[in-house]
Short mmCIF file of C-alpha atoms in Angstrom, two decimals:
data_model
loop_
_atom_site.label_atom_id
_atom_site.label_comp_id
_atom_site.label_asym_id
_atom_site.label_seq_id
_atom_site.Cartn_x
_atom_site.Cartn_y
_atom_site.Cartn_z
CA UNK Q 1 50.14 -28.88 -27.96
CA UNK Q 2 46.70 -30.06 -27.79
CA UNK Q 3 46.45 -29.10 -24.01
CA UNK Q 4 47.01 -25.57 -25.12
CA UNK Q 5 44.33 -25.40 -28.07
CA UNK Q 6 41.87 -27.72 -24.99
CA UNK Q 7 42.92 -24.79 -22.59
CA UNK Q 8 42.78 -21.90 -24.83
CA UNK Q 9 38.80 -23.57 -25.84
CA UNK Q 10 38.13 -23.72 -22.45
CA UNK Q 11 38.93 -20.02 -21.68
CA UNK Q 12 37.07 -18.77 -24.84
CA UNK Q 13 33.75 -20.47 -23.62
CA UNK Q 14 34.32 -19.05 -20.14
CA UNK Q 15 34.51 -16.37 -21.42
CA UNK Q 16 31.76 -16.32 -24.23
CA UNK Q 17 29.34 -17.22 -20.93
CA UNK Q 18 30.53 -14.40 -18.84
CA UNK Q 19 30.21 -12.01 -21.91
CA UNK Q 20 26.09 -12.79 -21.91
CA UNK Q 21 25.96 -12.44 -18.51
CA UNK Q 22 27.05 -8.88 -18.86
CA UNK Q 23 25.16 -5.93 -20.11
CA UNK Q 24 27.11 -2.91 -20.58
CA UNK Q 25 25.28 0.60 -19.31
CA UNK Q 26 25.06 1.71 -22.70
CA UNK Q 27 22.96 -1.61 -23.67
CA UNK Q 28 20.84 -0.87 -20.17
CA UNK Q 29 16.69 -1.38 -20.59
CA UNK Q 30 16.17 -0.52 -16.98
CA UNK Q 31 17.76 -1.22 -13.21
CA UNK Q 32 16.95 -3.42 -10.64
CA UNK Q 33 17.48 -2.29 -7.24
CA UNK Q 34 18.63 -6.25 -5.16
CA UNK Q 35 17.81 -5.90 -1.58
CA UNK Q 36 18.55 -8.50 1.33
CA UNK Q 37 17.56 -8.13 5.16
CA UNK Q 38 19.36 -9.94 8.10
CA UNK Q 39 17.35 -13.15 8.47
CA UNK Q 40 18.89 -16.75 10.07
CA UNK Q 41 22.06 -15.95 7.44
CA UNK Q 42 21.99 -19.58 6.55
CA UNK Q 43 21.98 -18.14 2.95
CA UNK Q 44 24.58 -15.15 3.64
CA UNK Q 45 27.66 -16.36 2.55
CA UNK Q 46 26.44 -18.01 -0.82
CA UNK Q 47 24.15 -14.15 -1.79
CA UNK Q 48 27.99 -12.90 -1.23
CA UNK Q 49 29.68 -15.37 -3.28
CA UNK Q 50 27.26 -15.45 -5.85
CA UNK Q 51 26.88 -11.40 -6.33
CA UNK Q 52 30.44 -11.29 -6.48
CA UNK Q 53 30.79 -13.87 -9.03
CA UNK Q 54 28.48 -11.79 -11.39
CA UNK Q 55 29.95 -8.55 -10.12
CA UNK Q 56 26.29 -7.46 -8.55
CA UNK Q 57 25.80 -4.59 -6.65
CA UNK Q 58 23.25 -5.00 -3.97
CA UNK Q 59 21.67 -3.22 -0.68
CA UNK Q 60 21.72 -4.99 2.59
CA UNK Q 61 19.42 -4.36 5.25
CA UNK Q 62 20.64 -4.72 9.16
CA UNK Q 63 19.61 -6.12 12.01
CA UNK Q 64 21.14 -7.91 15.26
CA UNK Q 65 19.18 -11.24 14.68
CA UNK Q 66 19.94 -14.96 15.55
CA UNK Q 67 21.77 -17.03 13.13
CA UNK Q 68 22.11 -20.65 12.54
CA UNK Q 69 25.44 -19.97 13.97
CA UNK Q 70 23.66 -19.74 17.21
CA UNK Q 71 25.16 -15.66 17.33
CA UNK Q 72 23.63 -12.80 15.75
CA UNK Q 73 23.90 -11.13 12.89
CA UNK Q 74 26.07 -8.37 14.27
CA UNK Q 75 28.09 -9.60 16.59
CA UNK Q 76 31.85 -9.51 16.10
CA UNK Q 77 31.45 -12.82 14.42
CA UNK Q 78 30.60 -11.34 11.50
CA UNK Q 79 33.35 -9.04 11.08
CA UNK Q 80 34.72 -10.12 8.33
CA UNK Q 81 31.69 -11.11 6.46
CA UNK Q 82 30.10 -7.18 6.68
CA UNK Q 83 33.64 -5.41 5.77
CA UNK Q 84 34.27 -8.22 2.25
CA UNK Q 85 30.71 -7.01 1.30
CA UNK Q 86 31.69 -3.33 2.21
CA UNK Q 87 34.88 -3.75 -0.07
CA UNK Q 88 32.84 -5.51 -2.70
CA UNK Q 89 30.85 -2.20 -3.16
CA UNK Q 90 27.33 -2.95 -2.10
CA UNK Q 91 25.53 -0.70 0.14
CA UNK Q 92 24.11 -1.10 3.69
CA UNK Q 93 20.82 0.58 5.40
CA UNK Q 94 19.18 0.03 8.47
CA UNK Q 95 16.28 -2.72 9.76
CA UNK Q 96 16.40 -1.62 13.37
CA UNK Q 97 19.08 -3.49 15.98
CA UNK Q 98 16.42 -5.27 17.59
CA UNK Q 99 13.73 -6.26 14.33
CA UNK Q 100 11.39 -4.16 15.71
CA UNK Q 101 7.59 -4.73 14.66
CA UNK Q 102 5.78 -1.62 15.26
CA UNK Q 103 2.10 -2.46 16.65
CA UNK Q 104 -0.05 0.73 16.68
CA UNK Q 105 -0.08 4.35 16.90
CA UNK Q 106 -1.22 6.27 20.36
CA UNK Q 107 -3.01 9.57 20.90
CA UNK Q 108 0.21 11.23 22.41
CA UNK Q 109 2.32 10.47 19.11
CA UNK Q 110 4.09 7.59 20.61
CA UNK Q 111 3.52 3.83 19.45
CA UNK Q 112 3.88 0.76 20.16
CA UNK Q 113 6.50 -2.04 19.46
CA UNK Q 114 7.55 -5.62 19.70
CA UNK Q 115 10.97 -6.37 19.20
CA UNK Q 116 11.60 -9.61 17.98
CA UNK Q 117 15.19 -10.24 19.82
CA UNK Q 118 17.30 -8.39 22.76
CA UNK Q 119 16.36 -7.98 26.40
CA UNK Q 120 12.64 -7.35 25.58
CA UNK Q 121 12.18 -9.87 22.81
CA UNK Q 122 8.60 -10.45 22.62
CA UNK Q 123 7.32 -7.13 24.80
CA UNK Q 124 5.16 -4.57 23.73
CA UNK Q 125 6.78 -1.43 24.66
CA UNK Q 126 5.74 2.05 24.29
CA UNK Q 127 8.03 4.63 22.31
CA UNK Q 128 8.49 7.72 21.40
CA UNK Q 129 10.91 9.43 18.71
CA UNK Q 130 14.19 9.67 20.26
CA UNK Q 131 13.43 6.13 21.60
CA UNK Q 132 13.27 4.94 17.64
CA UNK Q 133 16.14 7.14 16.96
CA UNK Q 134 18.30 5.71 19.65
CA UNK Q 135 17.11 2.01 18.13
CA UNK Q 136 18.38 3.18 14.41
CA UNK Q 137 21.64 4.57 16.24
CA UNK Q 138 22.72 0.99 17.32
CA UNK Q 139 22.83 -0.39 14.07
CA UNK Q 140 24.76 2.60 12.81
CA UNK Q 141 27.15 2.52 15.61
CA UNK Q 142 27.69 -1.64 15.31
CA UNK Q 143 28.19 -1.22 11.34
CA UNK Q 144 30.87 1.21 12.35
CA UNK Q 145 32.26 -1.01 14.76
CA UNK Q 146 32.62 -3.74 12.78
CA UNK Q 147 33.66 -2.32 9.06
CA UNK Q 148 34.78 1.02 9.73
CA UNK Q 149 31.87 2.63 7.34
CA UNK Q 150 28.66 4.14 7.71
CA UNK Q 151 24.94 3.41 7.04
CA UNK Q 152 23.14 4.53 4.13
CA UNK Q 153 20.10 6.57 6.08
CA UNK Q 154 17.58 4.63 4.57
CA UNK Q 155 15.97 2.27 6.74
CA UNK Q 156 13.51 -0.86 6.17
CA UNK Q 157 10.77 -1.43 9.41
CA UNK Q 158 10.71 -4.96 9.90
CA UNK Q 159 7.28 -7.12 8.25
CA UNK Q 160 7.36 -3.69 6.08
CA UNK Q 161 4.87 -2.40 8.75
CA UNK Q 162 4.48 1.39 9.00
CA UNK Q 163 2.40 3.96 10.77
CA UNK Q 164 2.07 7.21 10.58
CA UNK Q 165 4.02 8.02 13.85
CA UNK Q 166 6.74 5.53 13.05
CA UNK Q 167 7.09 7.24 9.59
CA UNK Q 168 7.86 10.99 11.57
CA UNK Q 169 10.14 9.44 14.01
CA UNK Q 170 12.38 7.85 11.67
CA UNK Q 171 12.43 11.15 9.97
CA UNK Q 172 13.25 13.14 12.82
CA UNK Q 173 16.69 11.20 12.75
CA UNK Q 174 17.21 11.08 9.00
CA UNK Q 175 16.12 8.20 7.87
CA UNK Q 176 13.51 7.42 4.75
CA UNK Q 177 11.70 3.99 4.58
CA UNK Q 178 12.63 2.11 1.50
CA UNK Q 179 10.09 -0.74 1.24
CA UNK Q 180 9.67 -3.05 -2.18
CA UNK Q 181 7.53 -3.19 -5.80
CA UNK Q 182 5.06 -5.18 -5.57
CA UNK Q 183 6.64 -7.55 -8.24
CA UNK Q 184 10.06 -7.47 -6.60
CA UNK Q 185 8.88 -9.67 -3.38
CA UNK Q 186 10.78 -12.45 -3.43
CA UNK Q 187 8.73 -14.64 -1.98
CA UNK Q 188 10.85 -16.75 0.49
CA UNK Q 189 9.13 -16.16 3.19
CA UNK Q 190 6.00 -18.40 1.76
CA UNK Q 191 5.81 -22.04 2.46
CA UNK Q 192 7.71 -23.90 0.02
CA UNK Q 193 4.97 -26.48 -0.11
CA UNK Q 194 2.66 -24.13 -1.70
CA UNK Q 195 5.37 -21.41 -3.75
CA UNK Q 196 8.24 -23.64 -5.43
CA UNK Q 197 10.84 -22.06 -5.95
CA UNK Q 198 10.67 -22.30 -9.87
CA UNK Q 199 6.99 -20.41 -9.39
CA UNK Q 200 8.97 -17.65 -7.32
CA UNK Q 201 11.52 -17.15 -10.32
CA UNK Q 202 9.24 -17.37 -13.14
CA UNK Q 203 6.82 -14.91 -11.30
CA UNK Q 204 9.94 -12.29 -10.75
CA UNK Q 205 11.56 -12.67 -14.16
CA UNK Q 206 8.11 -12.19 -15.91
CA UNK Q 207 6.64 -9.16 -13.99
CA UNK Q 208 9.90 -7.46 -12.66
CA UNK Q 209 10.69 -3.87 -14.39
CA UNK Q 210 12.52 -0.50 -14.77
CA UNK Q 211 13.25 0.94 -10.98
CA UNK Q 212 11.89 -1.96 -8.85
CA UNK Q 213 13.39 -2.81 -5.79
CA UNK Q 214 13.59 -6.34 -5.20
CA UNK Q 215 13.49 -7.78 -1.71
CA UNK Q 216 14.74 -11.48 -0.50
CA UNK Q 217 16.25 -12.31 3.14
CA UNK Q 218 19.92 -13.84 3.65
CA UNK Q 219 18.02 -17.15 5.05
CA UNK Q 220 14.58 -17.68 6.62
CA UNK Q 221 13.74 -20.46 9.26
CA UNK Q 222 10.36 -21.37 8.47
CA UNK Q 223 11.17 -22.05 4.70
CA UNK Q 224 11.72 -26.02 3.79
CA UNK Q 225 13.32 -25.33 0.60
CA UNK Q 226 15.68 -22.22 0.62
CA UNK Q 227 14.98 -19.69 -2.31
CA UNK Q 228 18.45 -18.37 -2.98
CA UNK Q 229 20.30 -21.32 -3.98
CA UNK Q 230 18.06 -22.27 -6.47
CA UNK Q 231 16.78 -18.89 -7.49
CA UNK Q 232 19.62 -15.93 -7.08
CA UNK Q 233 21.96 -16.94 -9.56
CA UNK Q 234 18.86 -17.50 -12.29
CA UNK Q 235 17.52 -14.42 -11.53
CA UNK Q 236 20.47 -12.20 -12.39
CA UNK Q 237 21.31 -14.03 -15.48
CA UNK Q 238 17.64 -14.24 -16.62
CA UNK Q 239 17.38 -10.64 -15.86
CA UNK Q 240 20.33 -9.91 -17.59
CA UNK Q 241 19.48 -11.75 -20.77
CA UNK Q 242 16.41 -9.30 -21.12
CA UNK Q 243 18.26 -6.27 -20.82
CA UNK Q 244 18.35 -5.03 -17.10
CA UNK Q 245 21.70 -4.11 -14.78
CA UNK Q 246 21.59 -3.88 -11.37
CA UNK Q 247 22.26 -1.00 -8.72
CA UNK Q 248 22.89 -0.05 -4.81
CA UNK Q 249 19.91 1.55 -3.33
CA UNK Q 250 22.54 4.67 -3.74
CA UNK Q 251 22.13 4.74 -7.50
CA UNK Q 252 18.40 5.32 -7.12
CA UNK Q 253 17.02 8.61 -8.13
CA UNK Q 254 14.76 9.35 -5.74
CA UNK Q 255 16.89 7.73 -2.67
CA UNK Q 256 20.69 8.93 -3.64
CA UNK Q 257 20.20 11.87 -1.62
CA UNK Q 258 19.44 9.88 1.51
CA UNK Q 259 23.00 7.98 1.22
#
C-alpha cells in the first residue's frame, strides 16, 4: 500500500506544478505573442518539445536555410518536424525561401538584395515586385508541400531590414511585415561572452508586456552558449507566474486579419 499513497503523492505534486504553470484566460494580465525564425535548427526540436510540454502556442517564421544537419530547413527532411508543429496548433509565416537581406532602394522602385543561401547566395541582385512575390511564393508552396497547410500572410524580412519599396512589394502579394517590441528581442544572436544567458532572461521577464511579440531563432551558429535551453522553459513559467498567456501571431488584433 505505501507504493500507492508514494504514487498517488507523486501525481498530486505533478500536478500542483503544472497547475502554476497555467493561467486560465479569465486570470489573463496580458499576451505574449512567441516568435521563432529558421536559423541552424540546432535548437528546433527542444522549442517543439518544450512548447508542447507547457501547451504554448507559438509563430514560426520560414526559411530554406542550412542546418546542422548539413540540409536545410525545408527540405523533405523536415517533414515531419513542420506537420507535428502544424498539429500542435502553432502558426507559420513567411522569412523569404532564400533569407533574403534587402540592401537599398533604386529610383525605378526596384531594390536590391542579398540572399544569404540558394544559387545566388551572397549576390546582390536587383528586384522588382513580382520578383519578391515569386520569393514569398516558394515558401508558401514548400509549407504546402511538406504539411499540407498554408502560410499565415504575414511575413518577417530577414535582419528585420525594411525599405520603403520592399514594404509595397510584399504588399502587392498580401503579405504584412510583423517585426518585434523592442523588449521582446531575445537576444541570442549577441555573443554569449558579453549577454549571459541569465542577463537575456532577467532583461525579458522584467521589461516584457501586454501585446509584445517576442522574437528568438530555432539555433544560431555564431552563439557559444545556446539561449533556448537555458532560457525558453524559464521564460514561459516566469511569465506565467506574473500573469501573462501566450498566443499565435493569429490571435493578434491588429494581425488576425492577415491569417
Amino acid at each position: 500500500m505505501r507504493w500507492r499513497k508514494f504514487f498517488s503523492l507523486a501525481l498530486f505534486l505533478s500536478a500542483s506544478v503544472e497547475a502554476q504553470n497555467q493561467v486560465a484566460p479569465a486570470q489573463c494580465k496580458g499576451t505574449v505573442y512567441l516568435t521563432f525564425d529558421t536559423g541552424s535548427q540546432s535548437q528546433a526540436e527542444f522549442i517543439a518539445q518544450t512548447l508542447r510540454k507547457h501547451q504554448v502556442k507559438a509563430t514560426f517564421f520560414l526559411a530554406n536555410e542550412k542546418t546542422v544537419k548539413g540540409d536545410f530547413s525545408l527540405d523533405p527532411s523536415w517533414s515531419s518536424f513542420w506537420q507535428n508543429l502544424a498539429a500542435d496548433g502553432h502558426a507559420f509565416g513567411n522569412h523569404t525561401f532564400d533569407h533574403v537581406y534587402v540592401l537599398r532602394d533604386l529610383p525605378d522602385g526596384r531594390f536590391q538584395v542579398k540572399p544569404q543561401f540558394g544559387s545566388s547566395a551572397g549576390k546582390t541582385l536587383t528586384w522588382s515586385a513580382q520578383d519578391y512575390c515569386q520569393e514569398l511564393q516558394r515558401v508558401e508552396n514548400a509549407f504546402t508541400h511538406l504539411t499540407g497547410k498554408t502560410l499565415s500572410h504575414y511575413w518577417r524580412a530577414p535582419g528585420g531590414k525594411l525599405t520603403p519599396h520592399l514594404l509595397a512589394a510584399a504588399k502587392t502579394c498580401g503579405y504584412t511585415h510583423v517585426a518585434w517590441a523592442e523588449a521582446g528581442f531575445s537576444g541570442d544572436e549577441l555573443a554569449s561572452e558579453k549577454w549571459s544567458n541569465a542577463a537575456l532572461l532577467q532583461r525579458s521577464l522584467r521589461d516584457l508586456k501586454d501585446g509584445d511579440i517576442f522574437m528568438a531563432h530555432m539555433g544560431i551558429w555564431s552563439r557559444k552558449t545556446p539561449w533556448a535551453p537555458e532560457n525558453l522553459e524559464p521564460l514561459i513559467v516566469g511569465l506565467r507566474q506574473k500573469g501573462v498567456c501566450f498566443a499565435t501571431l493569429d490571435a493578434h488584433p491588429q494581425l488576425s486579419k492577415h491569417k
